[in-house]
């Protein structure tokens, strides 16, 4: 997907993982993989005990995914995106599913996001034997975490598929503090993750409560995330840029901790007004903007509507009309939207539907409109971006003070794929005359 990366399946399929690599992220997973080639089409159920402490509305859950023989994803469920309620008390959570006809590996995991202490114990896997019609227990290694954890031996950090990735914002250990059973449980601890920090605040703007955090001192720099993202999209940028600027990161309406008005359509125009009122409240007279994806679209629109307010903009993976996205991307988005609408029971998909409609319907600019942008503008994209390269080039050419950067061997997620190069390019642009 171009930007809508919070849907459960996309969460574990589009994030960039490399073998034995340390990354920065607001979530992590601890997984054990089980061969199920002799259990194809069998029903299964996975359960575990889960509780959490010291969190600020953070999520933790169990998840399960079946990988086919060709490594394609079959069954998938992450309970963090359901209505489960994890408390400080131990509770049992269960996932039920069926092994795909071509299923090879069942991945069973513990998932945690944002700051907090997340505890897991007594993982259990059972399969329904179609011949005996009886549930059979499949022993998991170190299922109750009584043994010391050796990454890659039984459990490993990551998403399975032989990819072991450490997220430096989390520690994963065993704990003897209030285990459910035995002497130990699994503890995943998240710390210092932006978007969920104690110094975060809310601003009342344009009929919503907009959540924001600030870092550093100096000239103000506003960072704007993409469609299905939130503040933590810039985990690889905030601390680097805060050495030079006063970095302000916000959750746009309907994302992160910010609220929204269900009676109003989610458009880019209404978000532009949100941002203008927010900057006015902060008494900011001139601001630089770094925008990723939809955040880049917002930066362009801010520069058009409020030229006196904007100093410079740097945009990665932005488009100025929906057809600027690749045809396959638009096709996938339309198909996903149709599925979300079809399966929208009790309004559970309302926000996702709003997000997909936003990018399928808007913005509706023309190249000649960009001639009105007065500020220096850095227009960036990965060479494998979901935004058409010719569209990115044309945007840069249409802005009088536009500069272009197509970053090699990178996708729409260049912000997290190549943070050092990305940050250097943007800082050089902001610091240039």
CSV table of C-alpha atoms in Angstrom, one decimal:
chain,number,residue,atom,x,y,z
A,1,UNK,CA,0.0,0.0,0.0
A,2,UNK,CA,1.1,3.5,-0.6
A,3,UNK,CA,0.6,4.9,2.8
A,4,UNK,CA,-2.1,3.0,4.7
A,5,UNK,CA,0.2,0.8,6.7
A,6,UNK,CA,-1.8,0.2,9.8
A,7,UNK,CA,-4.1,-2.6,8.5
A,8,UNK,CA,-3.2,-5.9,10.2
A,9,UNK,CA,-2.0,-7.8,7.2
A,10,UNK,CA,0.1,-4.9,5.9
A,11,UNK,CA,1.7,-4.5,9.3
A,12,UNK,CA,3.7,-7.7,9.0
A,13,UNK,CA,4.1,-7.8,5.3
A,14,UNK,CA,5.3,-4.4,4.2
A,15,UNK,CA,7.7,-3.4,7.1
A,16,UNK,CA,11.3,-3.6,6.0
A,17,UNK,CA,13.2,-6.3,7.9
A,18,UNK,CA,16.7,-7.6,7.3
A,19,UNK,CA,18.6,-10.5,8.7
A,20,UNK,CA,20.2,-9.7,12.1
A,21,UNK,CA,19.7,-6.0,11.8
A,22,UNK,CA,19.0,-3.5,14.5
A,23,UNK,CA,16.2,-1.0,13.5
A,24,UNK,CA,14.1,1.8,15.1
A,25,UNK,CA,10.4,1.1,15.3
A,26,UNK,CA,7.4,1.6,17.6
A,27,UNK,CA,6.6,-2.1,17.6
A,28,UNK,CA,8.3,-5.5,17.9
A,29,UNK,CA,7.3,-9.1,17.8
A,30,UNK,CA,8.7,-12.3,19.3
A,31,UNK,CA,7.9,-15.4,17.2
A,32,UNK,CA,8.2,-19.2,17.1
A,33,UNK,CA,7.7,-21.0,13.8
A,34,UNK,CA,6.1,-24.5,13.5
A,35,UNK,CA,6.2,-26.8,10.4
A,36,UNK,CA,2.6,-27.6,9.4
A,37,UNK,CA,3.1,-29.2,6.0
A,38,UNK,CA,1.4,-32.4,7.3
A,39,UNK,CA,-1.5,-30.4,8.6
A,40,UNK,CA,-2.7,-28.6,5.5
A,41,UNK,CA,-6.5,-27.7,5.7
A,42,UNK,CA,-6.5,-28.6,9.4
A,43,UNK,CA,-8.1,-26.2,11.9
A,44,UNK,CA,-5.8,-24.8,14.6
A,45,UNK,CA,-6.1,-22.6,17.7
A,46,UNK,CA,-3.4,-20.7,19.4
A,47,UNK,CA,-3.7,-19.3,23.0
A,48,UNK,CA,-1.6,-17.5,25.5
A,49,UNK,CA,-1.9,-15.5,28.8
A,50,UNK,CA,-1.3,-11.8,28.4
A,51,UNK,CA,-1.2,-8.7,30.6
A,52,UNK,CA,0.5,-5.3,30.6
A,53,UNK,CA,1.7,-2.5,33.0
A,54,UNK,CA,3.1,1.0,32.8
A,55,UNK,CA,1.6,1.8,29.5
A,56,UNK,CA,-0.2,4.8,28.0
A,57,UNK,CA,-2.9,3.1,25.9
A,58,UNK,CA,-0.2,1.0,24.3
A,59,UNK,CA,-1.2,-2.3,22.7
A,60,UNK,CA,0.0,-5.9,23.1
A,61,UNK,CA,-1.5,-9.1,21.7
A,62,UNK,CA,-0.8,-12.5,20.2
A,63,UNK,CA,-0.7,-13.1,16.5
A,64,UNK,CA,-0.6,-16.0,14.1
A,65,UNK,CA,0.4,-16.3,10.4
A,66,UNK,CA,0.6,-19.2,8.0
A,67,UNK,CA,3.2,-19.0,5.3
A,68,UNK,CA,2.7,-21.1,2.1
A,69,UNK,CA,5.3,-23.2,0.4
A,70,UNK,CA,6.1,-20.3,-1.9
A,71,UNK,CA,6.4,-18.0,1.2
A,72,UNK,CA,3.2,-16.1,0.4
A,73,UNK,CA,1.0,-15.2,3.3
A,74,UNK,CA,-2.1,-17.3,4.0
A,75,UNK,CA,-4.0,-17.0,7.2
A,76,UNK,CA,-3.2,-14.0,9.3
A,77,UNK,CA,-4.5,-12.4,12.5
A,78,UNK,CA,-3.0,-9.9,14.9
A,79,UNK,CA,-5.4,-9.4,17.9
A,80,UNK,CA,-3.9,-5.9,18.5
A,81,UNK,CA,-6.3,-4.7,15.8
A,82,UNK,CA,-9.4,-6.2,17.3
A,83,UNK,CA,-11.4,-5.2,20.3
A,84,UNK,CA,-9.5,-7.3,22.9
A,85,UNK,CA,-8.8,-5.6,26.2
A,86,UNK,CA,-5.5,-6.3,27.8
A,87,UNK,CA,-5.3,-5.3,31.5
A,88,UNK,CA,-2.9,-5.6,34.4
A,89,UNK,CA,-4.4,-9.0,35.2
A,90,UNK,CA,-3.6,-12.2,33.3
A,91,UNK,CA,-6.3,-13.1,30.7
A,92,UNK,CA,-6.4,-15.8,28.1
A,93,UNK,CA,-6.5,-14.8,24.4
A,94,UNK,CA,-7.1,-17.2,21.5
A,95,UNK,CA,-6.8,-17.2,17.8
A,96,UNK,CA,-8.6,-19.7,15.6
A,97,UNK,CA,-7.8,-20.5,12.0
A,98,UNK,CA,-7.2,-23.0,9.3
A,99,UNK,CA,-3.9,-24.0,7.7
A,100,UNK,CA,-3.9,-23.1,4.1
A,101,UNK,CA,-4.0,-25.8,1.4
A,102,UNK,CA,-0.4,-24.9,0.5
A,103,UNK,CA,0.6,-24.1,4.1
A,104,UNK,CA,4.2,-24.8,5.2
A,105,UNK,CA,4.9,-22.8,8.4
A,106,UNK,CA,2.7,-21.5,11.2
A,107,UNK,CA,4.2,-18.5,12.9
A,108,UNK,CA,3.0,-17.8,16.5
A,109,UNK,CA,4.0,-14.5,18.1
A,110,UNK,CA,3.8,-12.0,20.9
A,111,UNK,CA,3.3,-8.4,19.7
A,112,UNK,CA,3.9,-5.1,21.5
A,113,UNK,CA,3.8,-1.5,20.5
A,114,UNK,CA,4.8,1.8,22.2
A,115,UNK,CA,6.0,2.3,25.7
A,116,UNK,CA,5.1,-0.1,28.5
A,117,UNK,CA,5.7,-3.5,30.1
A,118,UNK,CA,4.1,-6.4,28.2
A,119,UNK,CA,3.9,-9.9,29.7
A,120,UNK,CA,3.1,-13.2,28.0
A,121,UNK,CA,2.9,-16.7,29.4
A,122,UNK,CA,1.8,-20.3,28.6
A,123,UNK,CA,1.6,-20.3,24.8
A,124,UNK,CA,-0.4,-23.2,23.5
A,125,UNK,CA,-1.0,-24.7,20.0
A,126,UNK,CA,-3.6,-27.2,19.2
A,127,UNK,CA,-4.8,-28.7,15.9
A,128,UNK,CA,-8.0,-30.5,15.0
A,129,UNK,CA,-7.2,-34.0,13.6
A,130,UNK,CA,-9.8,-34.5,10.8
A,131,UNK,CA,-9.7,-38.3,11.2
A,132,UNK,CA,-10.2,-38.5,15.0
A,133,UNK,CA,-12.0,-35.1,15.2
A,134,UNK,CA,-10.0,-34.5,18.3
A,135,UNK,CA,-7.9,-31.5,19.3
A,136,UNK,CA,-4.2,-32.5,19.5
A,137,UNK,CA,-1.7,-30.5,21.5
A,138,UNK,CA,1.4,-29.5,19.5
A,139,UNK,CA,4.3,-28.9,22.0
A,140,UNK,CA,5.9,-25.5,21.6
A,141,UNK,CA,9.5,-25.0,22.7
A,142,UNK,CA,9.9,-23.0,25.9
A,143,UNK,CA,6.2,-22.2,25.8
A,144,UNK,CA,6.1,-20.9,29.4
A,145,UNK,CA,9.5,-19.2,29.2
A,146,UNK,CA,11.0,-21.1,32.1
A,147,UNK,CA,14.2,-21.4,30.2
A,148,UNK,CA,16.6,-18.6,29.4
A,149,UNK,CA,15.9,-16.9,26.0
A,150,UNK,CA,18.5,-17.5,23.3
A,151,UNK,CA,17.5,-15.5,20.3
A,152,UNK,CA,17.0,-17.7,17.2
A,153,UNK,CA,17.0,-21.0,19.2
A,154,UNK,CA,13.3,-21.4,20.0
A,155,UNK,CA,11.9,-17.9,19.9
A,156,UNK,CA,13.3,-15.0,17.9
A,157,UNK,CA,12.6,-11.3,17.6
A,158,UNK,CA,11.1,-10.4,14.2
A,159,UNK,CA,8.2,-11.8,12.1
A,160,UNK,CA,9.5,-15.3,11.3
A,161,UNK,CA,10.7,-16.3,7.7
A,162,UNK,CA,14.2,-16.7,9.1
A,163,UNK,CA,14.5,-12.9,9.6
A,164,UNK,CA,15.8,-12.0,13.0
A,165,UNK,CA,15.6,-8.2,13.7
A,166,UNK,CA,16.2,-6.4,16.9
A,167,UNK,CA,14.2,-3.2,17.6
A,168,UNK,CA,16.4,-1.1,19.8
A,169,UNK,CA,13.5,0.6,21.5
A,170,UNK,CA,12.5,-2.8,23.1
A,171,UNK,CA,14.1,-5.3,25.4
A,172,UNK,CA,12.9,-8.9,25.5
A,173,UNK,CA,13.7,-11.0,28.5
A,174,UNK,CA,12.2,-13.4,30.9
A,175,UNK,CA,10.7,-12.0,34.2
A,176,UNK,CA,10.0,-13.5,37.6
A,177,UNK,CA,7.6,-10.7,38.4
A,178,UNK,CA,4.1,-12.1,38.8
A,179,UNK,CA,4.3,-14.9,36.3
A,180,UNK,CA,1.0,-16.6,35.4
A,181,UNK,CA,2.4,-20.1,36.0
A,182,UNK,CA,5.8,-21.4,37.1
A,183,UNK,CA,8.7,-19.1,37.9
A,184,UNK,CA,8.9,-16.9,34.8
A,185,UNK,CA,7.0,-15.2,32.0
A,186,UNK,CA,8.0,-13.3,28.9
A,187,UNK,CA,8.5,-9.6,29.3
A,188,UNK,CA,8.7,-7.2,26.3
A,189,UNK,CA,9.5,-3.7,27.4
A,190,UNK,CA,9.1,-0.6,25.2
A,191,UNK,CA,10.9,2.7,26.2
A,192,UNK,CA,11.4,6.2,24.7
A,193,UNK,CA,9.1,5.7,21.8
A,194,UNK,CA,8.0,8.9,20.3
A,195,UNK,CA,4.3,9.4,19.8
A,196,UNK,CA,3.6,8.0,23.3
A,197,UNK,CA,5.9,10.2,25.5
A,198,UNK,CA,4.9,11.8,28.8
A,199,UNK,CA,5.5,15.3,27.5
A,200,UNK,CA,3.0,14.9,24.7
A,201,UNK,CA,0.1,17.5,24.6
A,202,UNK,CA,-3.2,18.1,22.9
A,203,UNK,CA,-4.3,21.2,21.1
A,204,UNK,CA,-7.9,22.1,20.5
A,205,UNK,CA,-8.1,23.0,16.8
A,206,UNK,CA,-10.8,23.0,14.2
A,207,UNK,CA,-13.2,20.9,16.2
A,208,UNK,CA,-10.7,18.2,17.1
A,209,UNK,CA,-8.0,17.5,19.7
A,210,UNK,CA,-4.7,17.3,17.9
A,211,UNK,CA,-1.9,15.4,19.7
A,212,UNK,CA,1.7,16.7,19.4
A,213,UNK,CA,5.2,16.4,20.8
A,214,UNK,CA,8.1,18.8,20.6
A,215,UNK,CA,11.9,18.1,20.6
A,216,UNK,CA,14.9,20.4,20.6
A,217,UNK,CA,15.2,24.2,20.1
A,218,UNK,CA,15.7,26.6,17.3
A,219,UNK,CA,13.7,27.3,14.1
A,220,UNK,CA,10.4,25.4,14.1
A,221,UNK,CA,10.3,22.3,11.8
A,222,UNK,CA,6.9,20.6,11.4
A,223,UNK,CA,6.9,16.9,10.5
A,224,UNK,CA,3.8,15.4,8.8
A,225,UNK,CA,3.3,11.7,8.6
A,226,UNK,CA,1.5,9.7,5.9
A,227,UNK,CA,-2.0,8.4,5.5
A,228,UNK,CA,-2.2,5.4,7.9
A,229,UNK,CA,0.7,6.5,10.0
A,230,UNK,CA,1.2,8.6,13.2
A,231,UNK,CA,4.0,10.6,14.9
A,232,UNK,CA,6.2,7.5,15.2
A,233,UNK,CA,6.6,7.4,11.4
A,234,UNK,CA,9.6,9.8,12.0
A,235,UNK,CA,11.4,7.8,14.7
A,236,UNK,CA,14.5,7.8,12.5
A,237,UNK,CA,14.4,11.6,12.1
A,238,UNK,CA,13.2,13.3,15.3
A,239,UNK,CA,16.4,13.1,17.3
A,240,UNK,CA,18.7,13.9,14.4
A,241,UNK,CA,16.8,17.0,13.4
A,242,UNK,CA,16.2,18.2,16.9
A,243,UNK,CA,19.9,18.9,17.2
A,244,UNK,CA,19.3,21.8,14.8
A,245,UNK,CA,15.6,22.6,15.0
A,246,UNK,CA,12.6,22.7,17.3
A,247,UNK,CA,10.9,19.6,15.9
A,248,UNK,CA,7.1,19.6,16.2
A,249,UNK,CA,5.4,16.3,15.3
A,250,UNK,CA,1.6,15.9,15.2
A,251,UNK,CA,-0.9,13.2,14.8
A,252,UNK,CA,-3.2,14.3,11.9
A,253,UNK,CA,-6.9,13.9,12.5
A,254,UNK,CA,-8.2,10.3,12.7
A,255,UNK,CA,-4.6,9.0,13.3
A,256,UNK,CA,-2.6,8.3,16.4
A,257,UNK,CA,-4.1,10.0,19.4
A,258,UNK,CA,-5.8,12.8,17.6
A,259,UNK,CA,-9.6,12.8,17.4
A,260,UNK,CA,-11.9,13.6,14.5
A,261,UNK,CA,-15.4,14.8,13.8
A,262,UNK,CA,-17.3,11.8,12.3
A,263,UNK,CA,-19.8,14.3,10.6
A,264,UNK,CA,-17.1,15.8,8.4
A,265,UNK,CA,-15.4,14.2,5.4
A,266,UNK,CA,-11.7,13.5,5.8
A,267,UNK,CA,-10.0,15.7,3.1
A,268,UNK,CA,-6.7,17.4,2.7
A,269,UNK,CA,-8.3,20.8,2.9
A,270,UNK,CA,-9.7,20.1,6.4
A,271,UNK,CA,-6.3,18.9,7.5
A,272,UNK,CA,-4.6,22.0,6.1
A,273,UNK,CA,-7.0,24.1,8.3
A,274,UNK,CA,-6.2,21.9,11.3
A,275,UNK,CA,-2.5,22.7,10.8
A,276,UNK,CA,-3.0,26.4,10.3
A,277,UNK,CA,-5.0,26.7,13.5
A,278,UNK,CA,-2.4,24.6,15.3
A,279,UNK,CA,0.5,26.8,14.1
A,280,UNK,CA,-1.4,29.9,15.1
A,281,UNK,CA,-1.9,28.6,18.6
A,282,UNK,CA,1.8,27.9,18.9
A,283,UNK,CA,2.5,31.5,17.8
A,284,UNK,CA,4.6,30.2,14.9
A,285,UNK,CA,5.1,32.8,12.2
A,286,UNK,CA,7.4,30.9,9.9
A,287,UNK,CA,8.0,27.1,9.6
A,288,UNK,CA,9.8,24.5,7.7
A,289,UNK,CA,7.8,21.3,6.8
A,290,UNK,CA,9.1,17.8,6.3
A,291,UNK,CA,6.3,15.6,4.9
A,292,UNK,CA,6.2,11.9,4.0
A,293,UNK,CA,3.5,10.7,1.6
A,294,UNK,CA,0.2,12.4,2.5
A,295,UNK,CA,2.3,14.6,4.8
A,296,UNK,CA,4.1,15.8,1.7
A,297,UNK,CA,0.8,16.5,0.0
A,298,UNK,CA,-0.2,18.6,3.1
A,299,UNK,CA,3.2,20.5,2.9
A,300,UNK,CA,2.5,21.4,-0.8
A,301,UNK,CA,-1.0,22.5,0.0
A,302,UNK,CA,0.2,24.6,3.0
A,303,UNK,CA,2.8,26.3,0.8
A,304,UNK,CA,0.0,27.1,-1.7
A,305,UNK,CA,-2.6,28.4,0.7
A,306,UNK,CA,-0.3,30.0,3.3
A,307,UNK,CA,2.9,31.1,1.5
A,308,UNK,CA,3.8,33.7,4.1
A,309,UNK,CA,3.9,31.0,6.8
A,310,UNK,CA,6.1,28.5,5.0
A,311,UNK,CA,9.9,28.8,4.8
A,312,UNK,CA,10.8,25.6,3.0
A,313,UNK,CA,9.2,22.3,2.3
A,314,UNK,CA,10.7,18.8,1.8
A,315,UNK,CA,8.3,16.2,0.6
A,316,UNK,CA,8.9,12.4,0.1
A,317,UNK,CA,6.5,10.3,-1.9
A,318,UNK,CA,3.9,13.0,-2.5
A,319,UNK,CA,1.4,13.2,-5.4
A,320,UNK,CA,-0.9,16.0,-6.5
A,321,UNK,CA,-3.7,13.9,-8.0
A,322,UNK,CA,-4.6,10.3,-7.4
A,323,UNK,CA,-3.4,9.1,-10.8
A,324,UNK,CA,0.1,10.1,-9.8
A,325,UNK,CA,0.2,6.8,-8.1
A,326,UNK,CA,1.1,3.7,-10.1
A,327,UNK,CA,-1.8,1.9,-11.7
A,328,UNK,CA,-1.3,-1.4,-9.7
A,329,UNK,CA,-1.4,0.7,-6.5
A,330,UNK,CA,-4.7,2.3,-7.3
A,331,UNK,CA,-6.2,-1.0,-8.3
A,332,UNK,CA,-5.1,-2.6,-5.0
A,333,UNK,CA,-6.5,0.3,-3.1
A,334,UNK,CA,-9.9,0.1,-4.8
A,335,UNK,CA,-10.1,-3.6,-4.2
A,336,UNK,CA,-9.2,-3.2,-0.5
A,337,UNK,CA,-11.7,-0.4,-0.1
A,338,UNK,CA,-14.4,-2.6,-1.6
A,339,UNK,CA,-13.5,-5.4,0.8
A,340,UNK,CA,-13.5,-3.0,3.8
A,341,UNK,CA,-16.9,-1.7,2.9
A,342,UNK,CA,-18.3,-5.2,2.4
A,343,UNK,CA,-16.9,-6.3,5.8
A,344,UNK,CA,-17.8,-3.2,7.7
A,345,UNK,CA,-19.8,-4.5,10.6
A,346,UNK,CA,-20.7,-2.1,13.4
A,347,UNK,CA,-18.5,0.6,11.9
A,348,UNK,CA,-15.3,-1.2,12.7
A,349,UNK,CA,-13.7,-0.2,9.3
A,350,UNK,CA,-15.0,3.4,9.3
A,351,UNK,CA,-11.6,5.0,9.8
A,352,UNK,CA,-9.9,2.7,7.3
A,353,UNK,CA,-12.6,3.5,4.7
A,354,UNK,CA,-12.0,7.2,5.3
A,355,UNK,CA,-8.3,6.8,4.8
A,356,UNK,CA,-8.6,4.9,1.6
A,357,UNK,CA,-11.2,7.3,0.2
A,358,UNK,CA,-8.9,10.2,1.0
A,359,UNK,CA,-6.2,8.9,-1.3
A,360,UNK,CA,-8.5,7.6,-4.0
A,361,UNK,CA,-10.4,10.9,-4.3
A,362,UNK,CA,-7.8,13.6,-3.4
A,363,UNK,CA,-5.9,15.8,-3.9
A,364,UNK,CA,-7.0,17.4,-7.2
A,365,UNK,CA,-4.2,19.8,-8.2
A,366,UNK,CA,-2.8,20.5,-11.6
A,367,UNK,CA,0.9,20.9,-12.4
A,368,UNK,CA,0.3,24.6,-13.3
A,369,UNK,CA,-1.1,25.2,-9.8
A,370,UNK,CA,2.4,24.5,-8.4
A,371,UNK,CA,3.8,27.6,-10.1
A,372,UNK,CA,2.3,29.6,-7.2
A,373,UNK,CA,4.5,28.0,-4.6
A,374,UNK,CA,7.1,30.6,-3.6
A,375,UNK,CA,9.3,28.7,-1.1
A,376,UNK,CA,12.2,26.4,-1.9
A,377,UNK,CA,10.9,22.9,-2.2
A,378,UNK,CA,12.7,19.6,-2.2
A,379,UNK,CA,10.7,16.9,-3.9
A,380,UNK,CA,11.9,13.3,-3.2
A,381,UNK,CA,10.9,9.7,-3.9
A,382,UNK,CA,12.4,6.3,-4.0
A,383,UNK,CA,13.2,4.9,-7.4
A,384,UNK,CA,10.8,2.1,-6.6
A,385,UNK,CA,8.2,4.3,-5.1
A,386,UNK,CA,4.5,3.7,-5.6
A,387,UNK,CA,4.4,7.3,-6.9
A,388,UNK,CA,5.2,7.3,-10.6
A,389,UNK,CA,8.7,8.7,-11.1
A,390,UNK,CA,7.6,10.9,-14.0
A,391,UNK,CA,5.0,12.4,-11.6
A,392,UNK,CA,7.6,13.2,-9.0
A,393,UNK,CA,9.9,14.8,-11.6
A,394,UNK,CA,7.0,16.9,-13.0
A,395,UNK,CA,6.1,18.1,-9.6
A,396,UNK,CA,9.7,19.3,-9.0
A,397,UNK,CA,9.9,20.9,-12.4
A,398,UNK,CA,6.6,22.8,-11.9
A,399,UNK,CA,7.7,24.5,-8.7
A,400,UNK,CA,9.8,27.6,-9.4
A,401,UNK,CA,12.3,26.9,-6.7
A,402,UNK,CA,11.8,23.1,-6.9
A,403,UNK,CA,14.7,20.6,-6.4
A,404,UNK,CA,14.5,16.9,-7.2
A,405,UNK,CA,16.0,13.8,-5.4
A,406,UNK,CA,15.2,10.3,-6.7
A,407,UNK,CA,16.8,8.0,-4.1
A,408,UNK,CA,18.2,4.7,-5.6
A,409,UNK,CA,17.3,1.2,-4.4
A,410,UNK,CA,14.5,2.5,-2.2
A,411,UNK,CA,10.7,2.4,-2.1
A,412,UNK,CA,7.9,4.6,-0.7
A,413,UNK,CA,9.4,3.9,2.7
A,414,UNK,CA,12.8,5.5,2.0
A,415,UNK,CA,12.4,7.5,5.2
A,416,UNK,CA,12.9,4.2,7.2
A,417,UNK,CA,14.9,2.3,4.6
A,418,UNK,CA,17.8,4.8,4.2
A,419,UNK,CA,17.4,7.2,7.1
A,420,UNK,CA,21.0,8.4,7.1
A,421,UNK,CA,21.0,9.4,3.4
A,422,UNK,CA,17.4,10.8,3.6
A,423,UNK,CA,18.2,12.9,6.7
A,424,UNK,CA,21.4,14.2,5.1
A,425,UNK,CA,19.7,15.3,2.0
A,426,UNK,CA,16.9,17.1,3.8
A,427,UNK,CA,19.3,18.8,6.3
A,428,UNK,CA,21.5,20.0,3.5
A,429,UNK,CA,18.5,21.4,1.7
A,430,UNK,CA,17.1,23.1,4.8
A,431,UNK,CA,20.6,24.6,5.6
A,432,UNK,CA,21.3,25.7,2.0
A,433,UNK,CA,20.8,29.2,0.8
